[in-house]
JSON list of C-alpha atoms in Angstrom, two decimals:
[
{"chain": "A", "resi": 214, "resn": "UNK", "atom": "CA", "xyz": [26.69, -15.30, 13.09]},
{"chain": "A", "resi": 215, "resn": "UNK", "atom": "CA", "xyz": [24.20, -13.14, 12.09]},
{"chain": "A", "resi": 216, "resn": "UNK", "atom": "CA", "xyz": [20.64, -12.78, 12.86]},
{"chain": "A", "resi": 217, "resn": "UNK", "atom": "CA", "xyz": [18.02, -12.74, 16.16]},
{"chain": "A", "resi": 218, "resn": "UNK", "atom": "CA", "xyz": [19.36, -14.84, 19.52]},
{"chain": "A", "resi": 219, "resn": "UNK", "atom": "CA", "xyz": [16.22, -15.21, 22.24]},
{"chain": "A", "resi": 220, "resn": "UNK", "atom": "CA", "xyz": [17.80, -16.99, 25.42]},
{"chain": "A", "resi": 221, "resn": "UNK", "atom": "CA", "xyz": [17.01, -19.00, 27.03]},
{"chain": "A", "resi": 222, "resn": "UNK", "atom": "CA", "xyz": [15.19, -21.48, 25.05]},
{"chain": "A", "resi": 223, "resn": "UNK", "atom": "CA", "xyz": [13.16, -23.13, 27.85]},
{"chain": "A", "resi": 224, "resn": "UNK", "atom": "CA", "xyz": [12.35, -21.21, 30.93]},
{"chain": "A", "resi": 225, "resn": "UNK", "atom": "CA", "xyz": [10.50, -22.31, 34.14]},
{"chain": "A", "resi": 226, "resn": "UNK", "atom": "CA", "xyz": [8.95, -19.96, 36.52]},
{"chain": "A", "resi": 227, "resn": "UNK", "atom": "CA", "xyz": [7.14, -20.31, 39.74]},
{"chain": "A", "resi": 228, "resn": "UNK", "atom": "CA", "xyz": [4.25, -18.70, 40.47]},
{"chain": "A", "resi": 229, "resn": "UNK", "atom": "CA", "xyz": [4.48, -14.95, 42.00]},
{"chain": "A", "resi": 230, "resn": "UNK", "atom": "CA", "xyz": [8.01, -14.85, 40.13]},
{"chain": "A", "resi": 231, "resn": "UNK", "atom": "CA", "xyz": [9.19, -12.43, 37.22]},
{"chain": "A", "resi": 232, "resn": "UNK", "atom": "CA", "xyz": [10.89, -13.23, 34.76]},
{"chain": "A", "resi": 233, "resn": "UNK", "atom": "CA", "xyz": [12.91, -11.75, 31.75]},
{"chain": "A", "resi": 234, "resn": "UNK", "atom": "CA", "xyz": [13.16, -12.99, 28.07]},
{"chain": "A", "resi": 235, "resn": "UNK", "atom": "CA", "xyz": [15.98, -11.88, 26.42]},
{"chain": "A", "resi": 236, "resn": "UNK", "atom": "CA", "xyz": [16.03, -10.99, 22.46]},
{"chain": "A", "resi": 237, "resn": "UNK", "atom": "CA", "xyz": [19.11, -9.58, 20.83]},
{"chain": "A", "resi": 238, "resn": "UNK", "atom": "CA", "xyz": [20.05, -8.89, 17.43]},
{"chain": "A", "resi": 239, "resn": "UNK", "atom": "CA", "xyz": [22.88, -7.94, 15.18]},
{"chain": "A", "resi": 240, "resn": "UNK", "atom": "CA", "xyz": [20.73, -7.06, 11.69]},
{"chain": "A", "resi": 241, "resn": "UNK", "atom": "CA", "xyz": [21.01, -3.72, 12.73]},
{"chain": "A", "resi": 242, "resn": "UNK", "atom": "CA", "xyz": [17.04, -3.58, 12.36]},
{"chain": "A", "resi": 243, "resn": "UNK", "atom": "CA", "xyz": [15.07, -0.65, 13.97]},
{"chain": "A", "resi": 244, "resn": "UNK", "atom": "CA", "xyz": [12.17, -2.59, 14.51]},
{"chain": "A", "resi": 245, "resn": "UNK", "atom": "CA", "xyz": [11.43, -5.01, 17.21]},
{"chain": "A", "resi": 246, "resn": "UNK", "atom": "CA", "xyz": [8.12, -7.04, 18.25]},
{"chain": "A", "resi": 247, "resn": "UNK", "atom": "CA", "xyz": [7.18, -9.64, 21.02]},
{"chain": "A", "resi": 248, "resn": "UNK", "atom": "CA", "xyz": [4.46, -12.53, 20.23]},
{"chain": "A", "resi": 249, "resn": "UNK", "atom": "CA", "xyz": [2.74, -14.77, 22.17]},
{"chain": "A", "resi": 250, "resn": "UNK", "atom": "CA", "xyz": [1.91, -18.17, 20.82]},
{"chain": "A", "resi": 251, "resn": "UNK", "atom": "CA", "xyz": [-0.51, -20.51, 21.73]},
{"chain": "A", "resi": 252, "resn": "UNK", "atom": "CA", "xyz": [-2.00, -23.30, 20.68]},
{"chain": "A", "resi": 253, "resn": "UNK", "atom": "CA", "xyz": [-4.74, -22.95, 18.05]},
{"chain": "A", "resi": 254, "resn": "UNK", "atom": "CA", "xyz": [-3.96, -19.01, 18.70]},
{"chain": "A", "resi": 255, "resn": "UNK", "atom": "CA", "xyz": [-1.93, -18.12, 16.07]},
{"chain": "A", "resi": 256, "resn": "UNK", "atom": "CA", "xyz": [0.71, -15.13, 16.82]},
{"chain": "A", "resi": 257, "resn": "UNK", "atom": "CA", "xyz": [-0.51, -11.97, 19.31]},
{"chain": "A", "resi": 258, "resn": "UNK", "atom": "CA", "xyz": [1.43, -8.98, 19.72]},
{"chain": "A", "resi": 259, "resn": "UNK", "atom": "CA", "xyz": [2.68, -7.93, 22.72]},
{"chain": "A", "resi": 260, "resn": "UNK", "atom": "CA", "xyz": [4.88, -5.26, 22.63]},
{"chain": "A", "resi": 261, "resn": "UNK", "atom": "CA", "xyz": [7.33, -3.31, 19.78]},
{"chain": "A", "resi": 262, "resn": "UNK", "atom": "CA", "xyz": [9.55, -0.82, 19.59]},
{"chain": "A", "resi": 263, "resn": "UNK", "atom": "CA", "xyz": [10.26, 1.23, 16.30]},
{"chain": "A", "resi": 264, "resn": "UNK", "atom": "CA", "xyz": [12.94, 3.16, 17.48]},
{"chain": "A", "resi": 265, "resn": "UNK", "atom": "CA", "xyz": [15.57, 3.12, 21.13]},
{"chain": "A", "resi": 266, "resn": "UNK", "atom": "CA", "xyz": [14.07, 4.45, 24.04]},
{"chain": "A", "resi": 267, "resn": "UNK", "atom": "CA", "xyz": [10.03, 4.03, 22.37]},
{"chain": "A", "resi": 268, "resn": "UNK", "atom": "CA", "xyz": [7.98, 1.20, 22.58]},
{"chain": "A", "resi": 269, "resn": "UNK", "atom": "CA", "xyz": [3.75, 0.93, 22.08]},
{"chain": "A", "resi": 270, "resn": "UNK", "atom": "CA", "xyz": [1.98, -1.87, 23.85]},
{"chain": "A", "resi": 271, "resn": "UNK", "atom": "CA", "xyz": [0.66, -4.45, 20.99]},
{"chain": "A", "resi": 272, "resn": "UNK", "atom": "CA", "xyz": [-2.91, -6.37, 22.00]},
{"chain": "A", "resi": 273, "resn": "UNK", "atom": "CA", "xyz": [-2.32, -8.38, 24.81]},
{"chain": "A", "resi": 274, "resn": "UNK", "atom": "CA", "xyz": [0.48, -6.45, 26.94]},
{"chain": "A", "resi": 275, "resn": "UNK", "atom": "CA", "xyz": [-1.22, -6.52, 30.49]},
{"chain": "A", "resi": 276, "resn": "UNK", "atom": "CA", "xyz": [1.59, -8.33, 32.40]},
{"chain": "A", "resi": 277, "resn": "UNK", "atom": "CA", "xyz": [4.18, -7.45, 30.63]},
{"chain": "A", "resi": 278, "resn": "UNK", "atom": "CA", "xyz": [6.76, -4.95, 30.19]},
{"chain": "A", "resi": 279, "resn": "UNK", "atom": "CA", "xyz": [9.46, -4.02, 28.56]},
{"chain": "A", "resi": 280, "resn": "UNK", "atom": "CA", "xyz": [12.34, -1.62, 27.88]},
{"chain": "A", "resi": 281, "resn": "UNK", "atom": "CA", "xyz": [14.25, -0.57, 24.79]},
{"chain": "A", "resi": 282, "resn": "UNK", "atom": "CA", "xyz": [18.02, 0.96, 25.88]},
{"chain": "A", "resi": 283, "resn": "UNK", "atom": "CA", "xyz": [20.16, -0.04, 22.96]},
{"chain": "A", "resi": 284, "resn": "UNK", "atom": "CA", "xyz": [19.27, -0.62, 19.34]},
{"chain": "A", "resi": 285, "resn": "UNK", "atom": "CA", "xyz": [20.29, -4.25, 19.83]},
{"chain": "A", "resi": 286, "resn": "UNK", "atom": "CA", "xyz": [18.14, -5.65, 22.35]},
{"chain": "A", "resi": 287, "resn": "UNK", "atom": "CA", "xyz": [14.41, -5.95, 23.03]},
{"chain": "A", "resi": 288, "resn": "UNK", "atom": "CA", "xyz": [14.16, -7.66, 26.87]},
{"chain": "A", "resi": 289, "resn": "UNK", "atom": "CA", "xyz": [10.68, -8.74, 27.44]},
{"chain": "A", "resi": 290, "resn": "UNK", "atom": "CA", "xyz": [9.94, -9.48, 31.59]},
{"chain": "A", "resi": 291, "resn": "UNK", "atom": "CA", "xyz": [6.55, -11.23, 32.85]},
{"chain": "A", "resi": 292, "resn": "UNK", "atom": "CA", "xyz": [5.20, -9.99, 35.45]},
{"chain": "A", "resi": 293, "resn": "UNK", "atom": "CA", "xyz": [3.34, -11.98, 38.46]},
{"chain": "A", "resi": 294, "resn": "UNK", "atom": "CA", "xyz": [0.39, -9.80, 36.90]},
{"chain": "A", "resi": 295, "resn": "UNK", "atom": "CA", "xyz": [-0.07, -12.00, 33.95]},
{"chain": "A", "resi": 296, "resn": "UNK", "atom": "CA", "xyz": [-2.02, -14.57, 35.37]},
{"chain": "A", "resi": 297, "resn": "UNK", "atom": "CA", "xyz": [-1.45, -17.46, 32.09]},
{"chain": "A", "resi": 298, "resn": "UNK", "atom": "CA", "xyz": [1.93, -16.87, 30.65]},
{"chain": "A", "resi": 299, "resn": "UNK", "atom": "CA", "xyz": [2.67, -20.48, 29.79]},
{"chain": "A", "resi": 300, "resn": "UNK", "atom": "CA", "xyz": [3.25, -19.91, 26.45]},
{"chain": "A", "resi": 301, "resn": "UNK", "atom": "CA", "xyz": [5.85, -20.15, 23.82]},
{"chain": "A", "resi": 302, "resn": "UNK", "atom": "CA", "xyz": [7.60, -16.43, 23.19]},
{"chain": "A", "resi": 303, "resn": "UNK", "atom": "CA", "xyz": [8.84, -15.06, 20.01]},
{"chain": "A", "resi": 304, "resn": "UNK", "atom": "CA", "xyz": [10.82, -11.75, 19.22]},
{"chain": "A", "resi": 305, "resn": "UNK", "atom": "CA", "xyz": [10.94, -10.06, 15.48]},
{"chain": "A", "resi": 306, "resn": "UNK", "atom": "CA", "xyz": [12.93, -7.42, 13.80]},
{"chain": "A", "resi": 307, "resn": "UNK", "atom": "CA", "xyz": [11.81, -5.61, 10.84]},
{"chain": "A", "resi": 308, "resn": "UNK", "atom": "CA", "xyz": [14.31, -3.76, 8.64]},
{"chain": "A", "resi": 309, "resn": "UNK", "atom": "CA", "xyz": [14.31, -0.04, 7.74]},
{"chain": "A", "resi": 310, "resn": "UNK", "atom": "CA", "xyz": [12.86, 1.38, 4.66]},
{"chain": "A", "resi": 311, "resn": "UNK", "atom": "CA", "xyz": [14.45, -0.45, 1.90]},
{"chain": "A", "resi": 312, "resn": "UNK", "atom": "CA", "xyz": [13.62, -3.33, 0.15]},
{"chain": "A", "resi": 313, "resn": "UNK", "atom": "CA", "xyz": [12.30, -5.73, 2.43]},
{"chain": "A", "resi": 314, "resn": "UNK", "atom": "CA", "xyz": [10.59, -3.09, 5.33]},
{"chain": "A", "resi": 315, "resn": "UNK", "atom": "CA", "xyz": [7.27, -4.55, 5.80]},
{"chain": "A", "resi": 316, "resn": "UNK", "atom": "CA", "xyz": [9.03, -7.92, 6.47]},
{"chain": "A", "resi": 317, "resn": "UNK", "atom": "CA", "xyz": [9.73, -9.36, 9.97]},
{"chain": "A", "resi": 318, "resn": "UNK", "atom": "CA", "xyz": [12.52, -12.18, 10.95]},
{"chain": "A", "resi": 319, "resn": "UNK", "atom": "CA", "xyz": [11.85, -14.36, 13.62]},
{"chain": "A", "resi": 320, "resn": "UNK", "atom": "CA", "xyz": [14.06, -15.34, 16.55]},
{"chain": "A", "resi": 321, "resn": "UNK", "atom": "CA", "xyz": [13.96, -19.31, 17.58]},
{"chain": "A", "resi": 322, "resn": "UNK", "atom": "CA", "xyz": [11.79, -18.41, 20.47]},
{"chain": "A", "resi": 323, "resn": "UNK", "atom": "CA", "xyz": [11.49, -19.02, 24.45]},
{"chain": "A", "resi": 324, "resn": "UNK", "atom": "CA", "xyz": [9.38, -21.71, 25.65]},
{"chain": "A", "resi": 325, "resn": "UNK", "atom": "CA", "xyz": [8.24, -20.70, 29.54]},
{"chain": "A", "resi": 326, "resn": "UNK", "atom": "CA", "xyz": [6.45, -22.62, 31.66]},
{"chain": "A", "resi": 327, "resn": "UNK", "atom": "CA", "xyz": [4.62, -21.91, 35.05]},
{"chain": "A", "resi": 328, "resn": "UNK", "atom": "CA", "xyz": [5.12, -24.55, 37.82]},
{"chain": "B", "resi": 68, "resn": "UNK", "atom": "CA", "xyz": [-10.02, -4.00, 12.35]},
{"chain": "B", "resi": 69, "resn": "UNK", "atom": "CA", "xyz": [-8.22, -6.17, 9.99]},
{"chain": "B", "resi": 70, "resn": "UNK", "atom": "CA", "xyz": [-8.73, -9.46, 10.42]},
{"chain": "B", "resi": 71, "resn": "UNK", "atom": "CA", "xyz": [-6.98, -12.96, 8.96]},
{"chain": "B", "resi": 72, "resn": "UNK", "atom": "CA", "xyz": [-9.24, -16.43, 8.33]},
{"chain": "B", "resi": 73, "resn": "UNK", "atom": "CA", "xyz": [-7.33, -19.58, 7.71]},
{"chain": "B", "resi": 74, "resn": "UNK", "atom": "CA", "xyz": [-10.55, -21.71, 7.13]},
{"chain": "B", "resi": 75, "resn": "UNK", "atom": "CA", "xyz": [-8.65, -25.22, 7.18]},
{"chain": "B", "resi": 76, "resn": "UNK", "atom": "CA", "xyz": [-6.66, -25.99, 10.64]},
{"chain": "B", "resi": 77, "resn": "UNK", "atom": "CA", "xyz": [-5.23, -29.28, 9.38]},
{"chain": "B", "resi": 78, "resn": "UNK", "atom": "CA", "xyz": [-4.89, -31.30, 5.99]},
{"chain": "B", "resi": 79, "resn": "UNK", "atom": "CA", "xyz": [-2.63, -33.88, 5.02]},
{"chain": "B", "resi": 80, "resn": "UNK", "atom": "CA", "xyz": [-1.67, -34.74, 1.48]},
{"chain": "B", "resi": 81, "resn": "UNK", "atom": "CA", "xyz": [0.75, -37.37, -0.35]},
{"chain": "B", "resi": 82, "resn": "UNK", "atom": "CA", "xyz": [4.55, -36.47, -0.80]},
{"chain": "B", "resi": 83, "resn": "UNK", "atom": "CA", "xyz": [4.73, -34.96, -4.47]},
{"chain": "B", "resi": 84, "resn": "UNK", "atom": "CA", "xyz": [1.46, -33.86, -4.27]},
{"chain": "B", "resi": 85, "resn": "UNK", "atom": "CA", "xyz": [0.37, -30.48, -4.67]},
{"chain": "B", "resi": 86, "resn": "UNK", "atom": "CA", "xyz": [-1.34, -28.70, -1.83]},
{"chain": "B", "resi": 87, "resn": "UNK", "atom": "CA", "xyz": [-3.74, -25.45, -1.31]},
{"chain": "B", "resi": 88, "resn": "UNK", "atom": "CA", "xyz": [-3.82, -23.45, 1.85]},
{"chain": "B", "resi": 89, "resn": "UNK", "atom": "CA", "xyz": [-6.46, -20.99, 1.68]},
{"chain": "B", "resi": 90, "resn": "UNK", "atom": "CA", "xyz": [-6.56, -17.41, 3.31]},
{"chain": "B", "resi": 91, "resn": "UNK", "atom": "CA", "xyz": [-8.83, -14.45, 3.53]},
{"chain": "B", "resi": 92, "resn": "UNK", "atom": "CA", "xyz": [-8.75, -11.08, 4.83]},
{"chain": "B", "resi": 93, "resn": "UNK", "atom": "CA", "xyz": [-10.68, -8.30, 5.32]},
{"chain": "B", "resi": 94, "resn": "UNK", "atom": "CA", "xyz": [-9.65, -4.89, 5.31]},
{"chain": "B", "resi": 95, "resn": "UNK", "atom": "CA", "xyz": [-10.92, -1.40, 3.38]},
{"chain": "B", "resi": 96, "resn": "UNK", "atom": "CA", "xyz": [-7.30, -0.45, 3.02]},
{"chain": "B", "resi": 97, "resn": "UNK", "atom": "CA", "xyz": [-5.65, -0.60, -0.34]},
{"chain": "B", "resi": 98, "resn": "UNK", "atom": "CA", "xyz": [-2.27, -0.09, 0.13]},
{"chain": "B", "resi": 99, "resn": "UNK", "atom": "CA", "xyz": [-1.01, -3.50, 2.08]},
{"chain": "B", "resi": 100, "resn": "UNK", "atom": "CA", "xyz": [1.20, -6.89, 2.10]},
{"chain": "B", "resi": 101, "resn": "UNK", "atom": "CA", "xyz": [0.50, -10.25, 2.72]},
{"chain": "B", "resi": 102, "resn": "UNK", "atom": "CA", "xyz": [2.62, -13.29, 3.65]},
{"chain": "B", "resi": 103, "resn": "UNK", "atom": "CA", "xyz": [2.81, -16.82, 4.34]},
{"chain": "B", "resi": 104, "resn": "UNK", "atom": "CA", "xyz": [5.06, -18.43, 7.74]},
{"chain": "B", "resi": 105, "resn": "UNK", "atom": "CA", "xyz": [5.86, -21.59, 7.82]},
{"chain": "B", "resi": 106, "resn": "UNK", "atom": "CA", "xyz": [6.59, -22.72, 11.68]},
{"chain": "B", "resi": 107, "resn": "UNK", "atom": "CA", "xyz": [8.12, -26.56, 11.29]},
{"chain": "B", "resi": 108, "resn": "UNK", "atom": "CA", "xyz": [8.80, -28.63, 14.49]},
{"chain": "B", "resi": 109, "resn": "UNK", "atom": "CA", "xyz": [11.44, -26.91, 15.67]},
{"chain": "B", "resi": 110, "resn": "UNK", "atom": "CA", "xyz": [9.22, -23.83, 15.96]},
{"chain": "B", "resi": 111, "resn": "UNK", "atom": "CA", "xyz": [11.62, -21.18, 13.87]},
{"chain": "B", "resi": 112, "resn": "UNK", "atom": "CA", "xyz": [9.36, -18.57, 11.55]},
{"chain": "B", "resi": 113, "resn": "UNK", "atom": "CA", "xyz": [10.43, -18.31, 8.77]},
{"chain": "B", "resi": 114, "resn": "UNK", "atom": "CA", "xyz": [9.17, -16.39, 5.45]},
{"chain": "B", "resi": 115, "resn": "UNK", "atom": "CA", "xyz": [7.60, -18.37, 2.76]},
{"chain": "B", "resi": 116, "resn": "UNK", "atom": "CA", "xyz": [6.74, -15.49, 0.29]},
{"chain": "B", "resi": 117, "resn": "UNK", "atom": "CA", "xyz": [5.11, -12.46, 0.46]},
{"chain": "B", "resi": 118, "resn": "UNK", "atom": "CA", "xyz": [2.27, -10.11, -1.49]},
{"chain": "B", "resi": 119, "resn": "UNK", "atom": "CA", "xyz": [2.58, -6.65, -2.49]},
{"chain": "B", "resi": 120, "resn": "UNK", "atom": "CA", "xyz": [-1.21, -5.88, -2.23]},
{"chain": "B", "resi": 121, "resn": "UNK", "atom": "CA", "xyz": [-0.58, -3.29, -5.67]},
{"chain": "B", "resi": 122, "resn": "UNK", "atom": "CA", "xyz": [1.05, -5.96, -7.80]},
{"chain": "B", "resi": 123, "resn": "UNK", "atom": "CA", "xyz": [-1.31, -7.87, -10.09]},
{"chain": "B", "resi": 124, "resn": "UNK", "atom": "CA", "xyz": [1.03, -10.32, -10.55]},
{"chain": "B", "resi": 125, "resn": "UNK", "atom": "CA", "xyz": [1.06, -13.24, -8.19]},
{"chain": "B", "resi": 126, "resn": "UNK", "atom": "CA", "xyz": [4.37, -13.98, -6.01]},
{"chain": "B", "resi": 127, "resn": "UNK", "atom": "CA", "xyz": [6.10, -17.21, -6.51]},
{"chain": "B", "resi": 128, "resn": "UNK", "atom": "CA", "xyz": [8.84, -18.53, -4.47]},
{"chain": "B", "resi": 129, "resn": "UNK", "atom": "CA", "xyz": [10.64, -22.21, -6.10]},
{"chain": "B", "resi": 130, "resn": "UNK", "atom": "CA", "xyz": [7.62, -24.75, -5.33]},
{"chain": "B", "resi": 131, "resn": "UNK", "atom": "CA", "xyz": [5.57, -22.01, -3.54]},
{"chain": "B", "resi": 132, "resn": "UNK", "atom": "CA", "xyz": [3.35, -19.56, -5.50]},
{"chain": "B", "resi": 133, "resn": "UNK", "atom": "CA", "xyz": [0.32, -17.75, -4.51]},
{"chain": "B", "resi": 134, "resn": "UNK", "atom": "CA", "xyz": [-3.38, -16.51, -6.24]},
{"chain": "B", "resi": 135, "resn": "UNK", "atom": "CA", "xyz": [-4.01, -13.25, -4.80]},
{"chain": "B", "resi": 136, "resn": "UNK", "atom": "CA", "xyz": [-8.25, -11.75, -5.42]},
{"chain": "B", "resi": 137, "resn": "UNK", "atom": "CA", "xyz": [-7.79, -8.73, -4.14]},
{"chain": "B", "resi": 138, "resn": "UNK", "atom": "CA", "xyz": [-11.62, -7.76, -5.27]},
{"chain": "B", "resi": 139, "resn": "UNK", "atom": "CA", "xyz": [-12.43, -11.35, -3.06]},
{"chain": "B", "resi": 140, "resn": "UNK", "atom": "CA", "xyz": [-9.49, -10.87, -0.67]},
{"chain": "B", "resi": 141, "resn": "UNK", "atom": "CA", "xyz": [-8.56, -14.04, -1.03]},
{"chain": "B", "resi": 142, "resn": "UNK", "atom": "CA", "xyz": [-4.66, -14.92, -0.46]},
{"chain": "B", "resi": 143, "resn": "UNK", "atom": "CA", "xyz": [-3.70, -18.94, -1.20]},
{"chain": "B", "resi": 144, "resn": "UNK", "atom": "CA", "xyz": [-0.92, -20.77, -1.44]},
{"chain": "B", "resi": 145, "resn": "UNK", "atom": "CA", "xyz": [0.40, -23.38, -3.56]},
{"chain": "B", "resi": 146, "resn": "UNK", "atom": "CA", "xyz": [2.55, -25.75, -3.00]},
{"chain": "B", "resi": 147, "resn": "UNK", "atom": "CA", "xyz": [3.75, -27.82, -5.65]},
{"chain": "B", "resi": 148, "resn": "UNK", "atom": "CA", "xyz": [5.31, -31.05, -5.77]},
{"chain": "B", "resi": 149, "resn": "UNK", "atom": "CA", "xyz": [5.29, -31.51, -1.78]},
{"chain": "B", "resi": 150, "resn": "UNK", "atom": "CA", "xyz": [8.43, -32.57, 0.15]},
{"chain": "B", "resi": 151, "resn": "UNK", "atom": "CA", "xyz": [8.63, -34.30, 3.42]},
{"chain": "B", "resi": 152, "resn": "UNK", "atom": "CA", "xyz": [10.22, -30.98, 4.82]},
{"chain": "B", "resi": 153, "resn": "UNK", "atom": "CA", "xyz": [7.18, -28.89, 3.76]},
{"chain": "B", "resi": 154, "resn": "UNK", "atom": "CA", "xyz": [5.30, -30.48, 7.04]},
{"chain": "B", "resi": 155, "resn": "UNK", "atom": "CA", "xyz": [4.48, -27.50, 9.34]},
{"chain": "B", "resi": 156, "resn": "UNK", "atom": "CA", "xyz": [2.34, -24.82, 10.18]},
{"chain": "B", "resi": 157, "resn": "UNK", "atom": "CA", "xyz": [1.36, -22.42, 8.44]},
{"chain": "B", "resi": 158, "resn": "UNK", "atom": "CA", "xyz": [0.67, -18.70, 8.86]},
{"chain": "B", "resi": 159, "resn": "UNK", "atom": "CA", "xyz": [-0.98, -16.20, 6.53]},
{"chain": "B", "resi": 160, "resn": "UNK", "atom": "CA", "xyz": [-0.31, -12.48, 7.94]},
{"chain": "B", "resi": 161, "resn": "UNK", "atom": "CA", "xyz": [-1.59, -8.91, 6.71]},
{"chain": "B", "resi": 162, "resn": "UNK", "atom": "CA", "xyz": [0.17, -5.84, 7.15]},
{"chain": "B", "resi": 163, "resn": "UNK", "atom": "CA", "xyz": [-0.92, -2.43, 6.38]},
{"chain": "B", "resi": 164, "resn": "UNK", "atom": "CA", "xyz": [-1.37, 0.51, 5.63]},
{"chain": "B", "resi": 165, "resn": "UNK", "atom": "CA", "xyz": [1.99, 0.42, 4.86]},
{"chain": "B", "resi": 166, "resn": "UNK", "atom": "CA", "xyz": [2.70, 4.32, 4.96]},
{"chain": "B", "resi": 167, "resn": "UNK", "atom": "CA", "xyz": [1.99, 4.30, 8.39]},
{"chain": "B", "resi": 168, "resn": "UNK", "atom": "CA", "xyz": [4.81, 4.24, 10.79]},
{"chain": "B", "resi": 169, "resn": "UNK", "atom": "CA", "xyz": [2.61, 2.10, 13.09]},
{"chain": "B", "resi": 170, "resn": "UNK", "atom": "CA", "xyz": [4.03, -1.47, 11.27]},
{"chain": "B", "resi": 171, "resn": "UNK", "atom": "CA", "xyz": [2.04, -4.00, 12.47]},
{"chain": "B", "resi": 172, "resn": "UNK", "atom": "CA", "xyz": [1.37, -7.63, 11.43]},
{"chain": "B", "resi": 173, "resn": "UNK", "atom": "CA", "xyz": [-1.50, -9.20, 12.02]},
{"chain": "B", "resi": 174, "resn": "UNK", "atom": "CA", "xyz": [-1.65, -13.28, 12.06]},
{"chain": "B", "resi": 175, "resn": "UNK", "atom": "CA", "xyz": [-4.14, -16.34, 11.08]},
{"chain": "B", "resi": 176, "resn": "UNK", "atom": "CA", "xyz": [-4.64, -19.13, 12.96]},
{"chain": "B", "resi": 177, "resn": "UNK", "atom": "CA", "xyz": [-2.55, -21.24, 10.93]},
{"chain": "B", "resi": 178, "resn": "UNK", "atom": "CA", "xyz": [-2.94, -24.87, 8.77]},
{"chain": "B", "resi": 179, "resn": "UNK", "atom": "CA", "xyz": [-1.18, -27.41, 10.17]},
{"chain": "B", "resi": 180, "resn": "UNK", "atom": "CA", "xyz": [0.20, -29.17, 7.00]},
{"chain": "B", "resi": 181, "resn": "UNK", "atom": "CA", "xyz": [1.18, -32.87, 7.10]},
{"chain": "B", "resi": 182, "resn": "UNK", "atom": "CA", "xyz": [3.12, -34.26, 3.88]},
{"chain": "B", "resi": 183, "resn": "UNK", "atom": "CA", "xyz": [2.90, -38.15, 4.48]},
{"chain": "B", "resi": 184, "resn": "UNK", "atom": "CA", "xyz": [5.26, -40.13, 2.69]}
]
């Protein structure tokens, strides 16, 4: 199968705890974004990464980090320094120049909760 | 900045009807795209059409087409003859300037659509 895998889909953390989102694809995209959704929100960019080994915070990436080894994966972790990340999390690819660049795919996204 | 206004956060409308969602941005770039999401229940994005910003001609997708003012910026969609599976929400999203390596998207609110049978 082909395409963007974000596991796991729901994901329940305590308070204090981190935790890390996984996002892995097989497009063989260069590209790769984090979003945070809320409700009434829209999407807000967390993190991205145009290349292995770079990555630019987005708008809201205070409590957050992330890390870019291989071309294939994008692992998002939330910190105990993000202090409301009960949200529902969704990672992107974009492809390289060609004919659809300036379009991103969506993975099916991680739901995480805060007990 | 570049901002995105989806004026209408909810609207319902009869199956086989044909719907409106209405979008405007605001930007002093020229070079740029557009697109609509639609997010359905089970929360996947997925990519309804999208706007070259220096095409005059307007994108259509099947049932989906859009009017693009770029003099109002002013980016709608159309949906024609409205299925039961067309129920979601929906994004409108602006990227640009596309020569610059710094790819960005940035998102509306969203319309929450509601095709009622």
């Amino acid at each position: 199968d082909g395409g963007i895998t974000q596991s796991p889909k729901y994901l329940f953390r305590k308070e204090g705890q981190n935790v890390t989102l996984s996002c892995e694809q097989n497009l063989n995209h260069d590209a790769m974004y984090w979003y945070r959704q809320d409700p009434g929100q829209g999407l807000r960019l967390i993190y991205y990464s145009q290349i292995v080994n770079d990555f630019q915070k987005g708008d809201i990436a205070e409590g957050y980090s992330v890390s870019r080894e291989k071309k294939e994966s994008f692992p998002l972790t939330v910190t105990s320094a993000q202090k409301n990340p009960t949200a529902f999390y969704l990672c992107a690819t974009q492809p390289p120049p060609g004919l659809n660049r300036y379009t991103q795919y969506f993975g099916p996204g991680t739901r995480l909760t805060v007990l | 900045a570049q901002t995105v206004t989806q004026s209408q956060p909810e609207m319902s409308v009869q199956e086989a009807e044909t719907v409106t969602l209405s979008c405007t941005y605001d930007t002093s770039e020229s070079n740029y795209y557009l697109f609509w999401y639609k997010q359905p229940p089970s929360r996947q994005m997925i990519l309804v059409i999208r706007q070259e910003a220096y095409k005059q001609q307007n994108a259509t997708e099947n049932r989906f087409s859009v009017n693009f003012q770029k003099a109002a910026k002013s980016f709608s969609l159309k949906i024609s003859d409205s299925q039961l599976g067309d129920t979601a929400m929906y994004f409108c999203a602006f990227m640009g300037p596309v020569m610059n390596r710094d790819d960005k998207i940035i998102f509306g609110k969203g319309t929450r659509l509601h095709i009622l049978p």
